[in-house]
Amino acid sequence: MARSGFCDSTALLDFHMKVEERRPPLRVMANTCGPIDRWQPMEAGDSRMNAVNMEPECRWERRLSAHTSEEILMGFHEDNSAAEDCVETCVFYPHGLQGLSSLQALVPSLLRREVEKALEKLDLIWDRHYAWDMFLDMMRTQNFVPITDLPGHFTDANRAILVDWIIQVHDLLQFQEETLYLAIHLLNRSLRHLKVQTANLQLLGMVCLFLAAKKEESLLPEVSALCSLMDHAYTKHQLLRMERKVLSSLKFDLSCCPALHFLLIFSSVAHCSAMVVWMARYLLELSLLEDRCVAFLPVQLAGAALCLARRVLQESLTPAGEAAWCLASSIHVGSEPTLLRIMHILASAAAKAHARETCATFLKFSSPETMHVSRHPGLRTAVGLLGECS
């Protein structure tokens, strides 16, 4: 499956080279992207950039229901007073996951039905009868990797370079999005258990992507093709040996509930527009490059990305759309400070993405198929918008 013509005698990934000496990214489009400032906003006349209605509208104030002892559900009532905009960004914040055993009895049937529809639309279930149980299991089985467990020599810059390279290879091989999120998850877990030298980080990244593809994809590339993408810096024997080491260290546990699934479920329940979904997916993929995001749960990353996307685009909502968003807000994600912290991280990353060397995600989401969301001018002021509410 690998294509020829992308490799030469220069190493693809060298963490010791200076920034100006490092080889350009693997993708051909990255080699022709021009100046370092890749920010090219869309024209004002673009249909996707129509001005939104900024007039004040009815807000929803969140109050705990008197009948929810575990504070899983939130009550809503319409408030026409001059509420601050920051109320909309601070959602999904009931307490604790310990009450999930009784969640079935607490959540309204409407939310359950919307979650079932979302899972069915994502083709994650065969029988809607088991959809809600599957969703509860997704919430229970989330995991994360504490930053303190990552090796000391694996710096933030090294990690960003490696993840950016994995994103390029993933895009080149045209794998599914779930494969990318699983590969980064396996990489983070492997780094906790394996002592890997800097020279072998690229090999570890490729092995994690290969293992993720074995779990998610129906067609796999040849091992020799993967070696060619690494400029034959490693042999087939080395790749297969590293694969055995990774599987042994993980005890053959490749399970993962990606943040992307939570994002798509939330956006489906909230009836978000295509523009909001693409913007949230872009912000969520940027989180893969940020080492600070490793310590957060997938559901928290998904909720923060969706909230920030709505904040950046500032789309006016119909009463039905506002009601759908409030319904999605009744799903537990995390505390308000946690979500705001993640939103600040993502907003800062998005504001600098056009000028960073690790620009694979920025270029990926600047295409017409993704509605040019990475070039949206609102991303430059996202940090300032959040600052008004913090």
Short mmCIF file of C-alpha atoms in Angstrom, two decimals:
data_model
loop_
_atom_site.label_atom_id
_atom_site.label_comp_id
_atom_site.label_asym_id
_atom_site.label_seq_id
_atom_site.Cartn_x
_atom_site.Cartn_y
_atom_site.Cartn_z
CA MET A 1 0.00 0.00 0.00
CA ALA A 2 2.92 2.32 0.50
CA ARG A 3 3.76 4.67 -2.33
CA SER A 4 7.22 5.12 -3.72
CA GLY A 5 9.09 8.33 -4.29
CA PHE A 6 8.82 9.75 -0.78
CA CYS A 7 12.16 8.59 0.59
CA ASP A 8 15.75 9.52 -0.09
CA SER A 9 19.05 8.95 1.63
CA THR A 10 18.26 11.48 4.39
CA ALA A 11 16.67 10.18 7.59
CA LEU A 12 12.99 11.05 7.89
CA LEU A 13 13.05 11.68 11.61
CA ASP A 14 16.13 12.95 13.44
CA PHE A 15 15.53 14.46 16.87
CA HIS A 16 19.09 15.75 17.14
CA MET A 17 19.08 17.91 14.02
CA LYS A 18 18.43 21.62 14.30
CA VAL A 19 15.05 22.88 13.23
CA GLU A 20 16.35 24.49 10.07
CA GLU A 21 18.29 21.34 9.13
CA ARG A 22 15.52 18.81 9.71
CA ARG A 23 14.04 17.21 6.63
CA PRO A 24 10.66 18.60 5.54
CA PRO A 25 7.58 16.52 6.46
CA LEU A 26 6.77 13.33 4.64
CA ARG A 27 3.71 14.67 2.91
CA VAL A 28 4.31 16.18 -0.50
CA MET A 29 1.82 18.96 0.21
CA ALA A 30 3.84 20.01 3.25
CA ASN A 31 6.93 20.41 1.07
CA THR A 32 5.16 22.96 -1.08
CA CYS A 33 3.24 24.88 1.55
CA GLY A 34 5.31 28.06 1.11
CA PRO A 35 6.33 30.44 3.91
CA ILE A 36 6.25 29.46 7.52
CA ASP A 37 3.15 31.60 8.10
CA ARG A 38 0.57 29.31 6.54
CA TRP A 39 -2.40 31.28 7.75
CA GLN A 40 -4.55 32.16 4.75
CA PRO A 41 -8.03 33.13 5.94
CA MET A 42 -10.97 32.55 3.68
CA GLU A 43 -12.42 35.46 1.81
CA ALA A 44 -15.16 37.45 3.44
CA GLY A 45 -17.57 36.50 0.69
CA ASP A 46 -17.21 32.78 1.34
CA SER A 47 -20.57 31.19 2.08
CA ARG A 48 -19.13 29.46 5.12
CA MET A 49 -18.00 32.77 6.59
CA ASN A 50 -21.36 34.56 6.68
CA ALA A 51 -21.76 36.86 9.64
CA VAL A 52 -23.63 35.31 12.53
CA ASN A 53 -26.38 36.96 14.48
CA MET A 54 -24.79 38.38 17.62
CA GLU A 55 -28.02 39.68 19.15
CA PRO A 56 -28.71 38.54 22.71
CA GLU A 57 -30.87 35.46 22.96
CA CYS A 58 -32.40 33.30 25.63
CA ARG A 59 -29.84 31.59 27.82
CA TRP A 60 -30.09 28.41 29.81
CA GLU A 61 -29.11 28.38 33.45
CA ARG A 62 -28.00 25.06 34.91
CA ARG A 63 -29.45 23.94 38.22
CA LEU A 64 -29.18 20.62 39.94
CA SER A 65 -32.34 18.59 39.83
CA ALA A 66 -33.83 17.98 43.25
CA HIS A 67 -34.24 14.30 42.43
CA THR A 68 -30.65 13.55 41.35
CA SER A 69 -28.71 12.68 44.48
CA GLU A 70 -25.58 11.84 42.52
CA GLU A 71 -25.74 15.03 40.45
CA ILE A 72 -25.50 13.26 37.14
CA LEU A 73 -28.34 15.19 35.55
CA MET A 74 -28.69 18.91 35.29
CA GLY A 75 -31.94 20.90 35.27
CA PHE A 76 -32.47 23.77 32.86
CA HIS A 77 -34.80 26.73 32.76
CA GLU A 78 -35.00 29.63 30.37
CA ASP A 79 -33.43 32.84 31.56
CA ASN A 80 -33.94 36.05 29.58
CA SER A 81 -31.68 38.11 31.82
CA ALA A 82 -28.32 39.40 30.65
CA ALA A 83 -26.32 36.27 31.41
CA GLU A 84 -22.67 36.20 30.50
CA ASP A 85 -21.54 34.24 27.46
CA CYS A 86 -19.20 32.12 29.52
CA VAL A 87 -22.16 30.09 30.75
CA GLU A 88 -22.29 28.34 27.38
CA THR A 89 -18.70 27.16 27.48
CA CYS A 90 -18.83 25.61 30.94
CA VAL A 91 -20.91 22.53 30.36
CA PHE A 92 -20.72 18.82 31.11
CA TYR A 93 -19.72 19.24 34.74
CA PRO A 94 -21.66 16.99 37.14
CA HIS A 95 -19.56 15.23 39.79
CA GLY A 96 -17.76 11.93 39.58
CA LEU A 97 -18.10 8.74 37.59
CA GLN A 98 -18.96 6.66 40.64
CA GLY A 99 -22.69 7.04 40.03
CA LEU A 100 -22.74 5.41 36.61
CA SER A 101 -24.34 2.25 37.97
CA SER A 102 -27.58 4.14 38.54
CA LEU A 103 -27.28 6.38 35.48
CA GLN A 104 -29.79 4.30 33.55
CA ALA A 105 -32.53 5.13 36.03
CA LEU A 106 -31.67 8.84 36.13
CA VAL A 107 -31.15 9.86 32.53
CA PRO A 108 -34.34 10.80 30.67
CA SER A 109 -35.55 8.49 27.96
CA LEU A 110 -35.00 11.25 25.41
CA LEU A 111 -31.25 11.34 26.06
CA ARG A 112 -31.06 7.58 25.95
CA ARG A 113 -32.84 7.53 22.60
CA GLU A 114 -30.51 10.18 21.18
CA VAL A 115 -27.43 8.26 22.33
CA GLU A 116 -28.79 5.10 20.73
CA LYS A 117 -29.33 6.96 17.46
CA ALA A 118 -25.80 8.37 17.60
CA LEU A 119 -24.19 4.97 18.17
CA GLU A 120 -26.25 3.47 15.39
CA LYS A 121 -25.28 6.27 13.01
CA LEU A 122 -21.61 5.72 13.88
CA ASP A 123 -22.06 2.03 13.06
CA LEU A 124 -20.75 1.07 16.49
CA ILE A 125 -23.61 -1.27 17.35
CA TRP A 126 -25.50 -4.08 15.66
CA ASP A 127 -28.53 -4.02 17.95
CA ARG A 128 -29.91 -0.81 19.42
CA HIS A 129 -31.10 -2.78 22.44
CA TYR A 130 -27.50 -2.84 23.75
CA ALA A 131 -26.60 0.73 22.79
CA TRP A 132 -27.09 2.31 26.20
CA ASP A 133 -25.14 -0.43 27.98
CA MET A 134 -22.34 0.07 25.49
CA PHE A 135 -22.31 3.80 26.15
CA LEU A 136 -22.09 3.22 29.91
CA ASP A 137 -19.22 0.81 29.33
CA MET A 138 -17.44 3.44 27.23
CA MET A 139 -17.72 5.87 30.12
CA ARG A 140 -16.44 3.33 32.65
CA THR A 141 -13.46 2.01 30.70
CA GLN A 142 -11.74 5.29 29.89
CA ASN A 143 -8.09 5.57 30.76
CA PHE A 144 -5.26 8.06 30.49
CA VAL A 145 -1.49 8.19 30.93
CA PRO A 146 -0.10 10.42 33.71
CA ILE A 147 2.52 12.81 32.38
CA THR A 148 4.88 11.81 35.18
CA ASP A 149 5.00 8.28 33.75
CA LEU A 150 6.52 9.43 30.45
CA PRO A 151 10.32 9.02 30.18
CA GLY A 152 12.42 12.05 30.97
CA HIS A 153 14.38 12.02 27.69
CA PHE A 154 11.11 12.08 25.73
CA THR A 155 10.71 15.86 25.63
CA ASP A 156 7.69 17.81 24.49
CA ALA A 157 9.42 18.72 21.23
CA ASN A 158 10.39 15.10 20.53
CA ARG A 159 6.88 13.93 21.17
CA ALA A 160 5.35 16.59 18.90
CA ILE A 161 7.74 15.67 16.07
CA LEU A 162 7.01 11.95 16.42
CA VAL A 163 3.22 12.37 16.63
CA ASP A 164 3.24 14.76 13.67
CA TRP A 165 5.17 12.17 11.64
CA ILE A 166 2.70 9.44 12.63
CA ILE A 167 -0.17 11.67 11.47
CA GLN A 168 1.53 12.09 8.09
CA VAL A 169 2.08 8.35 7.65
CA HIS A 170 -1.48 7.65 8.77
CA ASP A 171 -2.80 10.11 6.19
CA LEU A 172 -0.54 8.71 3.48
CA LEU A 173 -1.77 5.15 4.07
CA GLN A 174 -5.37 6.40 4.17
CA PHE A 175 -6.22 4.69 7.44
CA GLN A 176 -9.38 5.38 9.43
CA GLU A 177 -9.37 8.13 12.04
CA GLU A 178 -9.85 5.61 14.85
CA THR A 179 -6.53 4.03 13.85
CA LEU A 180 -4.69 7.29 14.53
CA TYR A 181 -6.18 7.78 17.99
CA LEU A 182 -5.48 4.16 18.92
CA ALA A 183 -1.89 4.44 17.67
CA ILE A 184 -1.18 7.50 19.84
CA HIS A 185 -2.83 5.78 22.80
CA LEU A 186 -0.60 2.72 22.35
CA LEU A 187 2.43 4.98 22.02
CA ASN A 188 1.68 6.72 25.32
CA ARG A 189 1.13 3.43 27.10
CA SER A 190 4.24 1.82 25.61
CA LEU A 191 6.42 4.66 26.80
CA ARG A 192 5.35 3.90 30.38
CA HIS A 193 6.61 0.31 30.25
CA LEU A 194 9.41 0.24 27.69
CA LYS A 195 12.84 1.83 27.88
CA VAL A 196 13.28 3.11 24.35
CA GLN A 197 16.30 5.03 23.16
CA THR A 198 15.75 8.22 21.22
CA ALA A 199 17.11 6.57 18.09
CA ASN A 200 14.31 3.98 18.24
CA LEU A 201 11.38 6.31 18.87
CA GLN A 202 10.47 6.38 15.19
CA LEU A 203 10.43 2.59 15.12
CA LEU A 204 8.17 2.53 18.19
CA GLY A 205 5.80 5.02 16.55
CA MET A 206 5.56 2.93 13.40
CA VAL A 207 4.94 -0.25 15.40
CA CYS A 208 2.13 1.41 17.35
CA LEU A 209 0.53 2.56 14.10
CA PHE A 210 0.92 -0.95 12.65
CA LEU A 211 -0.72 -2.55 15.70
CA ALA A 212 -3.57 -0.04 15.58
CA ALA A 213 -4.08 -0.83 11.90
CA LYS A 214 -4.24 -4.53 12.66
CA LYS A 215 -7.12 -3.85 15.03
CA GLU A 216 -9.02 -1.25 13.01
CA GLU A 217 -8.24 -1.75 9.33
CA SER A 218 -9.33 -4.43 6.86
CA LEU A 219 -6.30 -3.97 4.56
CA LEU A 220 -2.75 -3.76 5.89
CA PRO A 221 0.50 -2.63 4.27
CA GLU A 222 3.44 -5.00 3.95
CA VAL A 223 6.11 -4.79 6.63
CA SER A 224 8.66 -4.01 3.93
CA ALA A 225 6.53 -1.05 2.85
CA LEU A 226 6.56 0.29 6.39
CA CYS A 227 10.35 -0.04 6.46
CA SER A 228 10.58 1.94 3.22
CA LEU A 229 8.58 4.77 4.83
CA MET A 230 11.31 4.92 7.46
CA ASP A 231 13.96 5.07 4.72
CA HIS A 232 15.05 1.53 5.65
CA ALA A 233 16.61 2.87 8.83
CA TYR A 234 15.27 -0.29 10.49
CA THR A 235 14.99 -3.83 9.18
CA LYS A 236 11.90 -6.03 9.08
CA HIS A 237 13.39 -8.10 11.88
CA GLN A 238 13.79 -5.02 14.09
CA LEU A 239 10.21 -3.92 13.42
CA LEU A 240 8.75 -7.34 14.24
CA ARG A 241 10.91 -7.64 17.34
CA MET A 242 9.73 -4.24 18.56
CA GLU A 243 6.16 -5.33 17.86
CA ARG A 244 6.59 -8.34 20.16
CA LYS A 245 8.09 -6.14 22.89
CA VAL A 246 5.20 -3.69 22.69
CA LEU A 247 2.56 -6.44 22.79
CA SER A 248 4.27 -8.07 25.75
CA SER A 249 4.56 -4.80 27.67
CA LEU A 250 0.87 -4.06 27.04
CA LYS A 251 -0.10 -7.67 27.86
CA PHE A 252 -1.80 -7.82 24.46
CA ASP A 253 -4.39 -5.29 25.60
CA LEU A 254 -5.11 -3.01 22.63
CA SER A 255 -8.47 -1.76 23.88
CA CYS A 256 -9.17 1.94 23.70
CA CYS A 257 -12.24 4.14 23.61
CA PRO A 258 -11.07 7.07 21.48
CA ALA A 259 -12.05 10.64 22.21
CA LEU A 260 -13.30 10.85 18.63
CA HIS A 261 -16.20 8.50 19.42
CA PHE A 262 -17.29 10.66 22.36
CA LEU A 263 -17.05 13.76 20.20
CA LEU A 264 -19.24 12.29 17.47
CA ILE A 265 -21.78 11.06 20.02
CA PHE A 266 -22.00 14.45 21.73
CA SER A 267 -22.27 16.33 18.42
CA SER A 268 -25.01 13.98 17.25
CA VAL A 269 -27.03 14.40 20.46
CA ALA A 270 -26.54 18.18 20.30
CA HIS A 271 -27.47 18.28 16.58
CA CYS A 272 -24.34 20.30 15.76
CA SER A 273 -23.73 21.63 12.27
CA ALA A 274 -21.11 20.13 9.98
CA MET A 275 -18.90 23.19 10.50
CA VAL A 276 -18.94 22.75 14.28
CA VAL A 277 -18.14 19.04 13.99
CA TRP A 278 -15.17 19.61 11.67
CA MET A 279 -13.85 22.39 13.89
CA ALA A 280 -14.15 20.16 16.96
CA ARG A 281 -12.41 17.28 15.15
CA TYR A 282 -9.57 19.61 14.22
CA LEU A 283 -9.16 20.81 17.81
CA LEU A 284 -9.34 17.25 19.07
CA GLU A 285 -6.59 16.09 16.72
CA LEU A 286 -4.43 19.01 17.83
CA SER A 287 -4.68 17.58 21.34
CA LEU A 288 -2.68 14.56 20.16
CA LEU A 289 0.33 16.85 19.71
CA GLU A 290 0.04 18.38 23.18
CA ASP A 291 1.72 16.39 25.93
CA ARG A 292 -0.38 18.20 28.54
CA CYS A 293 -3.51 16.59 27.09
CA VAL A 294 -2.21 13.09 27.80
CA ALA A 295 -3.35 13.33 31.42
CA PHE A 296 -7.02 13.99 30.58
CA LEU A 297 -9.79 11.49 29.94
CA PRO A 298 -11.01 11.07 26.35
CA VAL A 299 -14.50 12.24 27.27
CA GLN A 300 -13.05 15.44 28.76
CA LEU A 301 -11.02 16.16 25.63
CA ALA A 302 -14.07 15.56 23.43
CA GLY A 303 -16.32 17.79 25.52
CA ALA A 304 -13.78 20.60 25.65
CA ALA A 305 -13.13 20.43 21.89
CA LEU A 306 -16.84 20.64 21.12
CA CYS A 307 -17.40 23.53 23.54
CA LEU A 308 -14.45 25.45 22.08
CA ALA A 309 -15.63 24.83 18.52
CA ARG A 310 -19.02 26.34 19.32
CA ARG A 311 -17.30 29.22 21.08
CA VAL A 312 -15.06 29.98 18.09
CA LEU A 313 -17.77 29.74 15.43
CA GLN A 314 -20.45 31.48 17.52
CA GLU A 315 -23.27 30.07 15.43
CA SER A 316 -26.73 31.30 16.33
CA LEU A 317 -28.98 28.49 17.54
CA THR A 318 -32.66 27.89 17.04
CA PRO A 319 -34.75 27.03 20.12
CA ALA A 320 -34.62 23.39 19.03
CA GLY A 321 -30.84 23.57 18.66
CA GLU A 322 -30.46 25.15 22.10
CA ALA A 323 -32.64 22.43 23.61
CA ALA A 324 -30.53 19.73 21.91
CA TRP A 325 -27.33 21.30 23.27
CA CYS A 326 -28.81 21.36 26.77
CA LEU A 327 -29.72 17.70 26.40
CA ALA A 328 -26.12 16.88 25.44
CA SER A 329 -24.94 18.96 28.41
CA SER A 330 -26.60 16.54 30.81
CA ILE A 331 -23.94 13.93 29.99
CA HIS A 332 -21.08 13.84 32.48
CA VAL A 333 -17.73 15.01 31.16
CA GLY A 334 -15.78 16.80 33.86
CA SER A 335 -15.50 19.75 36.19
CA GLU A 336 -15.64 23.31 34.94
CA PRO A 337 -11.98 24.13 35.80
CA THR A 338 -10.81 20.97 34.01
CA LEU A 339 -12.73 21.79 30.85
CA LEU A 340 -11.57 25.39 30.83
CA ARG A 341 -7.98 24.26 31.26
CA ILE A 342 -8.26 21.91 28.27
CA MET A 343 -9.98 24.59 26.21
CA HIS A 344 -7.13 27.03 26.92
CA ILE A 345 -4.59 24.40 25.83
CA LEU A 346 -6.46 23.69 22.58
CA ALA A 347 -7.08 27.38 21.86
CA SER A 348 -3.40 28.16 22.31
CA ALA A 349 -2.38 25.25 20.07
CA ALA A 350 -4.84 26.29 17.36
CA ALA A 351 -3.65 29.90 17.41
CA LYS A 352 -0.03 28.80 16.78
CA ALA A 353 -0.69 25.82 14.49
CA HIS A 354 -0.11 27.73 11.25
CA ALA A 355 3.41 28.75 12.31
CA ARG A 356 4.57 25.50 13.89
CA GLU A 357 6.96 23.10 12.24
CA THR A 358 4.63 20.22 13.15
CA CYS A 359 1.88 21.34 10.79
CA ALA A 360 0.46 18.06 9.46
CA THR A 361 -2.87 18.50 11.25
CA PHE A 362 -3.16 22.15 10.19
CA LEU A 363 -2.67 21.21 6.53
CA LYS A 364 -4.97 18.21 6.82
CA PHE A 365 -7.88 20.35 8.00
CA SER A 366 -7.27 23.22 5.58
CA SER A 367 -8.75 21.34 2.61
CA PRO A 368 -12.20 21.95 1.11
CA GLU A 369 -13.31 18.51 2.36
CA THR A 370 -12.83 19.71 5.94
CA MET A 371 -14.41 23.12 5.24
CA HIS A 372 -11.06 24.94 5.76
CA VAL A 373 -11.62 24.92 9.52
CA SER A 374 -7.93 25.22 10.40
CA ARG A 375 -7.80 28.60 8.62
CA HIS A 376 -10.82 30.06 10.37
CA PRO A 377 -9.89 33.56 11.61
CA GLY A 378 -11.75 33.01 14.87
CA LEU A 379 -9.04 30.61 16.03
CA ARG A 380 -6.59 33.49 16.42
CA THR A 381 -8.77 35.15 19.04
CA ALA A 382 -10.00 32.00 20.76
CA VAL A 383 -7.67 32.45 23.72
CA GLY A 384 -8.96 35.97 24.27
CA LEU A 385 -12.57 34.78 24.17
CA LEU A 386 -11.86 32.21 26.85
CA GLY A 387 -9.99 34.76 28.92
CA GLU A 388 -13.16 36.79 29.28
CA CYS A 389 -14.91 33.83 30.91
CA SER A 390 -12.13 32.49 33.14
#
